[in-house]
């Protein structure tokens, strides 16, 4: 054991194998000619840089082979270890098989798989983080299903079952030679665990698991694992755990940057738990896409155009920068001890068709779920079973070759600050009026390898005639491709209907184009600069009056020179304390009412839109559009914004 610890220490400190001690050949230090890495200052030497490798056995059974940077087929754990990874995480399901022994998929991660992974990881000098789900299949904030064999148990019996299962499983891991560093009691247990949904029962089960860890692996840390740091719930979870006196060491979080809020928030919420309760904290799962492309014929959770936060490009460098920033955040959080990358070796099983892959997913469990899981989890796995949804977030490509980003785990310690070069081009967006012209940008922002931005000239694959055709074609969305800094660029052009109003959203900062008639003597009636209270932009029309029955006014605009035809007018309002109210949008043609649309104000932020349709306008006629507002209540207030007059054919 001591020799093993020494080996790990030397590997992580010197990035050289302690090889004289083990007799293995000397390992070269990790270097890269292309990956930019800014060193994380003051990164503790014992900081955990983990990779979850739960599906590796099922992958290998399906024919996947892993290669090192020299192109040699090697043990995946050795490849991870020589690139700076210190820990392997593995999930454990109780019994992920149907009655006939067919695996549910997702790696068929039972304790035997975990034991083999633990053994091979230890042989590579890697310690183990054990992730007990206490379920027969995936447990996460969406589901925490009880194992089938425990489904009829009351809480007392289940508590005993958790204790026994944990104890026996850890015994099996130790017997296999795994170097257990940490044990998680539950996976992403946001208010549920093992079918229990009350905190009283959840904490009883956590206590039982923790007790088994203390007895069986006294040197290991006990971790509890939650998700959604952006939810604001962590302080409450930690408070409950303290109230019940749950025995644990590490408060761990998932952090997927697409969904889980800012790094600043992550640091804040973990830091609060760390300082209030003197707990260690870490990120137990993170990952980032190195490409938008799918490689296994099973759609991915993240791809081009996914409606998620995209703070880094989907490139190998973007992936490395994302993980590097998570490492820095945790390292600089009080009691921050580590970061684990999720399923870094889960790649396509490599067939050339979905059918070919599906046969392997079903046989070896290398997809996220097989059809055999339907009996246990009919609503999710039973419907959507298939392959890997995160193959584009692995640290290996589709052929099992390591991505340059794998070197991050070694390089993050000393840095690799190469001269920055363009890595990707930020997408451009512009809006064009059907009556206007499309002017494409001449420069676009390159995302540099060091995550800075630099303007670079761009060439678009289009011409003046094509651009004119876009506006002539009416409202539609177009995508134009281009090239900048040797990289592909894209500009989305949204052609929108022409708004015939002057100053339609008051963004000129005054009443330009508009006419106000104050019929009730309101205390306040003016154009206001306050983005939070505007429907769009910064400005809106504001009204307020202390006395009852003093809000009554019209706000209107004349529009001349319009072509004969049909028009549509819309305007929006929000407000409150209106009392009895009469509010409507209206249109007049040559002074005669041509249509009205009722509106209502209710409370802050509830915008109501009035839309006058089918306004018929003849040759030379003047169109007047506006809004009438009358509120009887004392202190009635409101906002008007977003007026639009469009042609309706
Ligand atoms: Ca996929």
XYZ file of C-alpha atoms and ligand atoms in Angstrom:
650
model
C 0.000 0.000 0.000
C 2.773 2.404 0.899
C 4.570 1.693 -2.317
C 1.374 2.389 -4.217
C 0.888 5.716 -2.508
C 4.446 6.686 -3.267
C 3.906 5.779 -6.879
C 0.818 7.983 -7.145
C 2.543 10.834 -5.400
C 5.508 10.718 -7.737
C 3.308 10.463 -10.801
C 1.264 13.468 -9.865
C 4.087 15.640 -8.639
C 6.748 14.936 -11.197
C 4.596 13.692 -14.036
C 7.185 11.022 -14.320
C 6.653 7.442 -13.394
C 8.201 6.404 -10.178
C 9.471 3.712 -12.180
C 12.542 2.624 -10.649
C 10.364 1.509 -7.746
C 7.938 -0.538 -9.822
C 10.327 -1.677 -12.509
C 8.135 -0.207 -15.257
C 9.791 1.708 -18.081
C 10.302 5.434 -17.477
C 7.350 7.539 -18.567
C 7.967 10.657 -20.627
C 6.467 13.879 -19.302
C 3.203 14.879 -20.986
C 3.697 17.570 -23.634
C 1.504 19.039 -26.357
C 2.249 21.131 -29.429
C -1.397 22.124 -29.912
C -3.361 22.116 -26.643
C -3.364 25.450 -24.848
C -3.550 25.032 -21.077
C -3.372 27.842 -18.567
C -2.017 26.388 -15.358
C -4.376 26.430 -12.377
C -2.471 28.393 -9.740
C -2.041 26.732 -6.338
C -3.538 23.419 -7.450
C -2.987 21.127 -4.446
C -0.736 18.163 -5.195
C -3.348 15.724 -3.904
C -6.178 17.304 -5.917
C -8.357 14.531 -7.384
C -8.414 14.510 -11.184
C -10.798 11.640 -11.815
C -12.444 10.018 -14.806
C -15.595 7.938 -14.577
C -14.958 4.819 -16.664
C -18.018 2.747 -15.708
C -18.824 1.509 -19.221
C -15.277 0.422 -20.157
C -15.809 -3.343 -19.725
C -18.994 -3.365 -21.815
C -17.193 -1.228 -24.400
C -14.297 -3.652 -24.634
C -16.670 -6.615 -24.868
C -18.310 -4.793 -27.779
C -14.978 -4.593 -29.577
C -13.744 -1.145 -28.569
C -9.954 -0.834 -28.258
C -8.131 2.118 -26.720
C -4.869 3.561 -27.979
C -2.210 5.790 -26.464
C -0.709 8.899 -28.060
C 1.908 6.754 -29.796
C -0.903 4.837 -31.516
C -0.312 1.651 -29.484
C -3.281 -0.399 -28.300
C -3.054 -0.235 -24.501
C -4.991 -0.727 -21.299
C -7.264 2.293 -21.007
C -6.400 2.759 -17.327
C -2.694 2.953 -18.112
C -3.425 5.572 -20.780
C -5.481 7.622 -18.316
C -2.846 7.312 -15.591
C 0.043 8.447 -17.754
C -1.919 11.554 -18.744
C -2.396 12.821 -15.216
C -5.623 11.103 -14.139
C -5.458 10.116 -10.456
C -8.797 8.404 -9.719
C -11.311 6.213 -11.542
C -14.988 6.481 -10.671
C -17.307 3.540 -11.162
C -21.056 3.222 -10.662
C -22.575 0.165 -9.054
C -26.112 -1.035 -9.687
C -27.572 -3.780 -7.548
C -28.784 -6.126 -10.286
C -28.988 -4.597 -13.789
C -30.368 -7.783 -15.418
C -33.788 -9.160 -16.257
C -34.998 -12.591 -15.141
C -33.255 -14.267 -18.064
C -29.954 -12.572 -17.275
C -30.110 -10.019 -20.089
C -28.329 -6.791 -19.145
C -30.152 -3.463 -18.896
C -27.235 -1.649 -20.605
C -25.414 1.483 -19.535
C -22.385 -0.767 -19.052
C -24.331 -3.447 -17.096
C -22.522 -1.987 -14.094
C -22.840 -4.573 -11.364
C -20.332 -5.172 -8.572
C -18.352 -7.693 -10.648
C -17.735 -5.070 -13.357
C -16.744 -2.583 -10.649
C -14.344 -5.129 -9.128
C -12.641 -5.697 -12.479
C -12.385 -1.953 -13.087
C -11.079 -1.408 -9.560
C -8.458 -4.093 -10.037
C -7.222 -2.788 -13.381
C -7.279 0.795 -12.156
C -5.152 -0.177 -9.141
C -2.683 -1.939 -11.430
C -2.290 1.377 -13.256
C -1.763 3.205 -9.956
C -5.237 4.706 -9.898
C -7.477 4.944 -6.847
C -11.200 4.176 -6.975
C -14.310 6.253 -6.282
C -17.304 3.957 -5.845
C -20.706 5.309 -6.861
C -23.511 3.242 -5.319
C -26.838 4.080 -6.987
C -28.848 1.691 -4.745
C -30.981 0.926 -7.762
C -30.957 -1.708 -10.500
C -30.406 1.013 -13.112
C -29.780 4.748 -13.567
C -30.484 6.910 -10.520
C -30.542 10.690 -10.985
C -32.715 13.668 -9.980
C -35.438 12.320 -12.281
C -35.608 8.815 -10.803
C -34.392 6.908 -7.769
C -36.002 3.512 -8.278
C -35.694 0.874 -5.595
C -33.903 -2.361 -6.605
C -36.425 -5.015 -7.586
C -35.292 -7.359 -4.807
C -35.967 -4.637 -2.211
C -39.238 -3.305 -3.549
C -41.480 -4.792 -0.863
C -39.197 -3.843 2.025
C -40.192 -1.366 4.707
C -37.660 1.276 5.688
C -36.107 -0.793 8.482
C -35.503 -3.790 6.279
C -34.252 -1.561 3.459
C -31.826 0.133 5.827
C -30.366 -3.244 6.681
C -30.248 -4.133 2.974
C -28.308 -0.936 2.159
C -25.853 -1.680 4.959
C -25.359 -5.311 3.916
C -25.101 -4.539 0.203
C -22.562 -1.754 0.797
C -20.510 -3.884 3.148
C -20.473 -6.913 0.867
C -19.747 -4.875 -2.244
C -16.825 -3.076 -0.623
C -15.513 -6.441 0.543
C -15.648 -7.692 -3.041
C -13.794 -4.596 -4.293
C -11.064 -4.951 -1.684
C -10.732 -8.631 -2.436
C -10.224 -7.740 -6.116
C -7.408 -5.391 -5.125
C -9.176 -2.084 -5.737
C -7.732 0.925 -3.923
C -10.966 2.455 -2.633
C -10.444 6.163 -1.916
C -14.029 7.348 -1.693
C -17.518 5.875 -1.592
C -20.674 7.655 -2.667
C -23.895 6.807 -0.842
C -26.349 7.420 -3.679
C -26.090 9.206 -6.988
C -27.541 12.708 -7.542
C -29.852 12.243 -4.560
C -31.861 15.461 -4.852
C -34.589 14.578 -2.395
C -34.932 10.871 -3.215
C -32.898 7.696 -2.740
C -33.670 4.047 -3.327
C -37.379 4.719 -3.764
C -37.607 6.798 -0.560
C -38.757 10.392 -0.886
C -38.776 11.769 2.631
C -35.588 13.193 4.084
C -36.108 11.194 7.233
C -35.946 7.918 5.315
C -33.275 9.140 2.893
C -30.916 10.057 5.722
C -31.530 6.736 7.472
C -30.337 4.940 4.324
C -27.378 7.315 3.955
C -26.367 6.602 7.554
C -26.544 2.857 6.903
C -24.327 3.143 3.814
C -21.856 5.414 5.599
C -21.626 3.001 8.535
C -20.717 0.147 6.186
C -17.998 2.287 4.560
C -16.521 3.271 7.938
C -16.346 -0.374 8.963
C -15.212 -1.954 5.714
C -12.984 0.825 4.240
C -12.014 3.006 7.218
C -9.505 4.957 5.111
C -12.059 5.940 2.480
C -14.015 9.186 2.373
C -17.806 9.047 2.475
C -19.375 11.243 -0.198
C -22.950 12.360 -0.788
C -23.751 13.496 -4.297
C -26.279 16.043 -5.519
C -27.111 17.733 -8.821
C -28.324 21.149 -9.937
C -26.082 23.635 -8.122
C -28.090 26.349 -9.907
C -31.259 25.357 -8.028
C -30.232 27.065 -4.800
C -31.132 23.904 -2.848
C -27.667 22.860 -1.627
C -27.777 24.930 1.567
C -31.046 23.219 2.428
C -29.708 19.709 1.699
C -26.625 20.380 3.849
C -28.763 21.761 6.650
C -30.954 18.652 6.676
C -27.887 16.382 6.668
C -26.486 18.307 9.638
C -29.825 18.246 11.438
C -29.984 14.468 11.181
C -26.294 14.119 11.961
C -25.466 12.178 8.796
C -21.854 11.009 8.896
C -20.146 12.091 5.658
C -16.952 13.799 4.498
C -17.593 15.116 0.996
C -20.503 17.142 -0.367
C -20.224 16.452 -4.104
C -22.001 18.059 -7.036
C -22.572 17.343 -10.682
C -21.671 20.287 -12.899
C -22.678 20.175 -16.551
C -22.006 23.703 -17.844
C -24.852 23.496 -20.369
C -27.491 23.407 -17.634
C -25.961 23.957 -14.202
C -25.465 27.702 -13.925
C -22.251 29.673 -13.680
C -18.943 28.610 -12.202
C -19.226 31.558 -9.842
C -22.504 30.162 -8.521
C -20.961 26.698 -8.212
C -18.124 28.114 -6.135
C -20.562 30.056 -3.966
C -22.944 27.193 -3.183
C -20.190 24.627 -2.567
C -18.161 27.144 -0.577
C -21.107 27.835 1.723
C -21.548 24.145 2.503
C -17.776 23.712 2.972
C -17.485 26.590 5.427
C -20.764 26.181 7.299
C -20.415 22.452 7.940
C -16.642 21.899 7.576
C -17.109 19.468 4.700
C -14.894 18.749 1.735
C -16.512 19.589 -1.617
C -15.920 18.479 -5.187
C -17.408 18.168 -8.652
C -18.244 14.495 -9.063
C -19.386 14.724 -12.688
C -18.609 17.141 -15.484
C -18.059 16.815 -19.222
C -18.040 18.853 -22.402
C -18.563 18.127 -26.103
C -15.444 18.031 -28.271
C -17.569 17.890 -31.445
C -21.222 18.505 -32.270
C -21.240 15.292 -34.343
C -22.751 11.989 -33.286
C -20.665 8.916 -34.062
C -22.825 5.913 -33.073
C -26.228 6.483 -34.764
C -27.841 7.292 -31.407
C -28.589 10.996 -30.976
C -26.570 12.891 -28.378
C -27.768 15.088 -25.544
C -25.623 17.939 -26.862
C -25.128 18.858 -30.512
C -25.074 21.820 -32.881
C -27.963 24.109 -32.058
C -28.792 22.455 -28.715
C -30.772 25.023 -26.715
C -28.241 25.167 -23.883
C -25.596 27.490 -22.498
C -22.553 27.200 -24.774
C -19.673 29.052 -23.163
C -16.997 27.163 -25.096
C -16.949 25.909 -28.688
C -17.608 22.202 -29.245
C -13.960 21.491 -30.041
C -11.203 19.506 -28.350
C -9.739 22.796 -27.074
C -13.191 23.986 -25.934
C -13.621 20.730 -24.023
C -10.230 21.166 -22.344
C -10.921 24.817 -21.483
C -14.271 23.922 -19.922
C -12.777 21.220 -17.701
C -9.794 23.384 -16.833
C -12.113 26.145 -15.619
C -14.117 23.684 -13.509
C -10.853 22.454 -11.957
C -9.790 26.021 -11.173
C -13.183 26.785 -9.641
C -13.150 23.776 -7.322
C -9.466 24.221 -6.462
C -10.257 27.775 -5.378
C -13.378 26.840 -3.394
C -12.834 26.331 0.349
C -12.107 22.612 0.998
C -12.334 21.839 -2.743
C -10.699 18.447 -3.278
C -11.278 17.379 -6.860
C -13.077 17.063 -10.179
C -14.241 13.905 -11.935
C -14.864 13.762 -15.671
C -17.940 11.680 -16.494
C -17.676 8.627 -18.799
C -14.518 9.760 -20.591
C -14.118 6.435 -22.416
C -17.721 5.812 -23.529
C -17.437 5.930 -27.319
C -19.155 4.336 -30.298
C -18.895 0.580 -30.463
C -17.829 1.209 -34.004
C -20.273 -0.546 -36.327
C -21.089 1.111 -39.627
C -24.850 1.140 -39.117
C -27.341 1.587 -36.320
C -28.449 -2.045 -36.663
C -24.917 -3.316 -36.258
C -24.352 -1.115 -33.201
C -27.729 -1.983 -31.695
C -26.836 -5.675 -31.739
C -23.740 -4.888 -29.634
C -25.620 -2.527 -27.292
C -28.182 -5.256 -26.616
C -25.669 -8.076 -26.242
C -23.043 -6.356 -24.090
C -24.878 -3.402 -22.571
C -22.698 -0.773 -24.256
C -25.631 1.524 -25.065
C -27.329 3.686 -22.446
C -30.157 1.172 -22.118
C -31.190 -2.072 -23.764
C -34.728 -3.199 -24.507
C -34.381 -5.619 -21.584
C -34.579 -2.647 -19.192
C -38.207 -2.095 -20.178
C -39.525 -4.356 -17.427
C -37.745 -2.332 -14.742
C -37.951 1.169 -16.230
C -40.798 1.102 -18.790
C -41.335 4.871 -19.095
C -37.799 5.918 -19.985
C -35.495 3.016 -20.896
C -38.460 1.005 -22.157
C -39.256 3.670 -24.714
C -35.977 5.281 -25.626
C -33.398 2.491 -25.226
C -30.412 2.713 -27.575
C -26.754 3.653 -27.805
C -24.539 6.302 -26.302
C -25.813 9.869 -25.972
C -22.444 11.281 -24.861
C -19.945 9.781 -27.339
C -19.149 13.346 -28.470
C -18.167 14.192 -24.873
C -15.636 11.391 -24.442
C -11.882 11.906 -24.099
C -11.271 9.429 -26.936
C -12.383 9.699 -30.551
C -14.614 7.184 -32.324
C -11.586 4.978 -33.092
C -10.474 4.897 -29.440
C -7.572 7.286 -29.995
C -7.018 9.771 -27.162
C -8.025 13.373 -27.765
C -5.400 16.012 -27.082
C -7.708 17.245 -24.287
C -6.858 14.125 -22.250
C -3.461 15.693 -21.620
C -5.199 18.455 -19.680
C -5.115 16.396 -16.484
C -1.320 16.470 -16.554
C -0.807 19.878 -18.151
C -3.182 21.723 -15.823
C -0.538 21.512 -13.120
C 2.270 23.345 -14.886
C 0.404 24.865 -17.845
C 1.134 24.778 -21.551
C 0.703 28.371 -22.626
C 1.280 28.218 -26.384
C 0.747 31.306 -28.570
C -3.071 31.487 -28.975
C -4.492 30.692 -32.418
C -8.114 30.681 -33.664
C -9.952 27.551 -32.533
C -13.511 28.280 -33.683
C -15.585 31.146 -35.047
C -18.463 32.553 -33.018
C -21.790 32.319 -34.829
C -23.211 35.644 -36.092
C -26.871 36.642 -36.013
C -28.621 39.568 -37.645
C -32.152 40.740 -38.247
C -33.168 42.327 -41.544
C -36.411 44.073 -42.446
C -38.187 42.825 -45.593
C -38.018 46.399 -46.891
C -34.361 46.793 -45.927
C -31.094 45.263 -47.069
C -28.978 42.497 -45.569
C -25.510 43.706 -44.641
C -23.318 40.846 -43.505
C -20.505 41.521 -41.019
C -17.021 42.009 -42.469
C -15.317 40.582 -39.400
C -16.351 37.899 -36.942
C -15.041 36.846 -33.546
C -12.571 34.005 -33.452
C -12.556 32.046 -30.200
C -8.826 31.686 -29.571
C -7.289 28.602 -28.009
C -6.784 30.554 -24.778
C -10.546 31.344 -24.798
C -9.973 35.016 -25.652
C -11.784 36.616 -28.617
C -10.178 38.250 -31.655
C -11.908 39.884 -34.624
C -10.904 38.261 -37.941
C -11.967 39.070 -41.533
C -14.640 36.759 -42.948
C -15.608 35.688 -46.479
C -19.278 34.706 -46.959
C -20.486 32.193 -49.547
C -23.145 34.470 -51.040
C -23.564 37.490 -53.335
C -25.624 40.692 -53.564
C -28.349 39.064 -55.675
C -28.813 36.230 -53.172
C -29.025 38.703 -50.286
C -31.597 40.826 -52.121
C -33.581 37.646 -52.773
C -33.693 36.936 -49.034
C -35.560 40.115 -48.160
C -37.740 39.869 -51.257
C -38.746 36.370 -50.157
C -40.506 37.679 -47.039
C -40.088 36.751 -43.362
C -37.853 33.665 -43.023
C -34.645 32.453 -41.425
C -31.535 31.942 -43.570
C -28.126 30.538 -42.741
C -25.083 31.746 -44.637
C -21.799 29.858 -44.497
C -18.394 31.423 -44.683
C -14.738 31.144 -43.813
C -12.668 33.141 -41.334
C -9.160 32.571 -40.065
C -9.134 29.214 -41.876
C -12.231 28.055 -39.966
C -15.904 27.682 -40.918
C -18.160 30.627 -40.050
C -21.931 30.918 -39.989
C -24.337 33.842 -40.015
C -28.046 33.420 -39.342
C -30.185 36.086 -41.007
C -33.697 36.543 -39.657
C -35.804 38.399 -42.233
C -38.696 40.017 -40.391
C -41.825 41.852 -41.465
C -41.417 45.612 -41.795
C -42.646 47.673 -38.870
C -44.161 50.872 -40.302
C -44.192 52.719 -36.969
C -41.711 55.383 -35.958
C -39.988 54.742 -32.627
C -42.169 51.635 -32.033
C -40.477 50.562 -28.782
C -39.585 54.102 -27.551
C -35.898 53.301 -28.075
C -35.284 56.855 -29.278
C -35.723 57.701 -25.596
C -38.600 60.117 -26.207
C -42.078 60.338 -27.720
C -40.794 60.832 -31.299
C -43.591 59.809 -33.671
C -46.160 59.523 -30.858
C -48.865 61.838 -29.525
C -50.125 61.623 -25.945
C -53.408 63.058 -24.734
C -53.671 63.076 -20.944
C -57.384 63.004 -20.154
C -57.220 62.208 -16.408
C -54.264 64.226 -15.124
C -51.947 61.347 -14.177
C -49.035 62.091 -11.824
C -46.559 60.310 -14.103
C -46.800 59.744 -17.830
C -43.479 59.585 -19.639
C -40.986 57.517 -21.603
C -38.781 55.666 -19.121
C -35.273 54.192 -19.380
C -35.455 50.875 -17.499
C -34.613 47.645 -19.338
C -36.038 45.384 -16.604
C -39.464 46.947 -16.984
C -39.384 46.999 -20.804
C -40.796 44.327 -23.079
C -37.805 44.797 -25.352
C -34.877 47.174 -25.433
C -34.298 49.715 -22.645
C -37.203 52.109 -22.991
C -40.990 51.977 -22.564
C -43.957 54.283 -21.896
C -44.634 54.512 -18.154
C -47.729 55.670 -16.239
C -48.652 55.983 -12.538
C -51.015 58.075 -10.477
C -51.713 58.228 -6.743
C -55.301 59.456 -6.896
C -58.128 57.196 -8.075
C -59.668 57.927 -11.478
C -56.693 59.991 -12.646
C -55.206 57.517 -15.144
C -56.856 58.112 -18.498
C -54.914 58.790 -21.663
C -54.402 57.905 -25.294
C -51.067 57.230 -26.966
C -51.262 57.242 -30.746
C -49.355 57.664 -33.985
C -50.383 58.687 -37.532
C -48.894 56.746 -40.414
C -49.106 58.172 -43.913
C -47.811 57.098 -47.329
C -48.771 53.442 -46.852
C -49.660 51.274 -49.844
C -53.352 50.303 -49.975
C -53.962 46.892 -48.398
C -54.526 45.080 -45.126
C -52.555 45.858 -41.962
C -52.175 44.487 -38.433
C -51.385 46.577 -35.326
C -50.174 45.181 -31.996
C -49.052 46.731 -28.700
C -48.329 45.265 -25.259
C -48.991 46.412 -21.703
C -48.290 45.310 -18.152
C -49.075 46.907 -14.797
C -51.130 46.658 -11.633
C -53.363 48.255 -8.993
C -55.610 49.194 -11.890
C -58.973 48.866 -10.135
C -61.706 49.020 -12.718
C -59.918 49.250 -16.074
C -60.630 49.849 -19.709
C -57.654 49.361 -21.956
C -57.652 48.658 -25.684
C -55.550 48.969 -28.805
C -57.230 50.693 -31.714
C -56.843 51.643 -35.348
C -58.543 54.507 -37.194
C -58.637 55.132 -40.938
C -59.032 58.801 -41.794
C -60.258 59.352 -38.220
C -62.923 56.589 -38.291
C -62.457 53.607 -35.958
C -61.417 50.581 -38.041
C -60.933 48.102 -35.192
C -60.148 47.661 -31.490
C -58.583 44.909 -29.363
C -59.151 44.739 -25.582
C -56.173 44.466 -23.224
C -55.755 44.065 -19.464
C -53.058 44.677 -16.874
C -52.802 42.375 -13.862
C -49.396 42.132 -12.201
C -45.713 42.861 -12.711
C -44.177 41.063 -15.674
C -47.479 39.787 -17.088
C -47.500 41.421 -20.506
C -50.761 41.396 -22.422
C -50.795 42.072 -26.155
C -53.657 43.694 -28.012
C -53.731 42.954 -31.747
C -56.014 44.726 -34.195
C -56.302 42.515 -37.290
C -57.584 43.161 -40.785
C -57.226 46.930 -40.957
C -58.213 47.824 -44.561
C -56.480 50.880 -45.970
C -57.310 52.571 -49.281
C -55.258 54.803 -51.553
C -54.115 58.029 -49.861
C -55.792 57.264 -46.508
C -54.183 58.029 -43.159
C -53.904 55.270 -40.596
C -53.851 56.133 -36.898
C -52.953 53.418 -34.399
C -52.844 53.716 -30.628
C -53.869 52.549 -27.205
C -56.513 53.897 -24.810
C -55.886 53.416 -21.084
C -58.307 54.142 -18.228
C -57.783 52.848 -14.662
C -59.977 53.777 -11.679
C -57.658 52.426 -8.957
C -55.561 54.571 -6.625
C -51.883 54.028 -7.430
C -52.633 52.439 -10.801
C -49.441 51.921 -12.763
C -48.300 50.330 -15.971
C -45.956 50.072 -18.939
C -46.617 50.111 -22.693
C -44.081 48.757 -25.162
C -43.417 46.827 -28.368
C -45.838 48.526 -30.772
C -45.800 47.087 -34.292
C -47.631 47.835 -37.520
C -47.172 45.154 -40.162
C -48.535 44.612 -43.637
C -51.023 41.717 -43.710
C -51.101 41.330 -47.499
Ca -24.444 9.036 -29.884
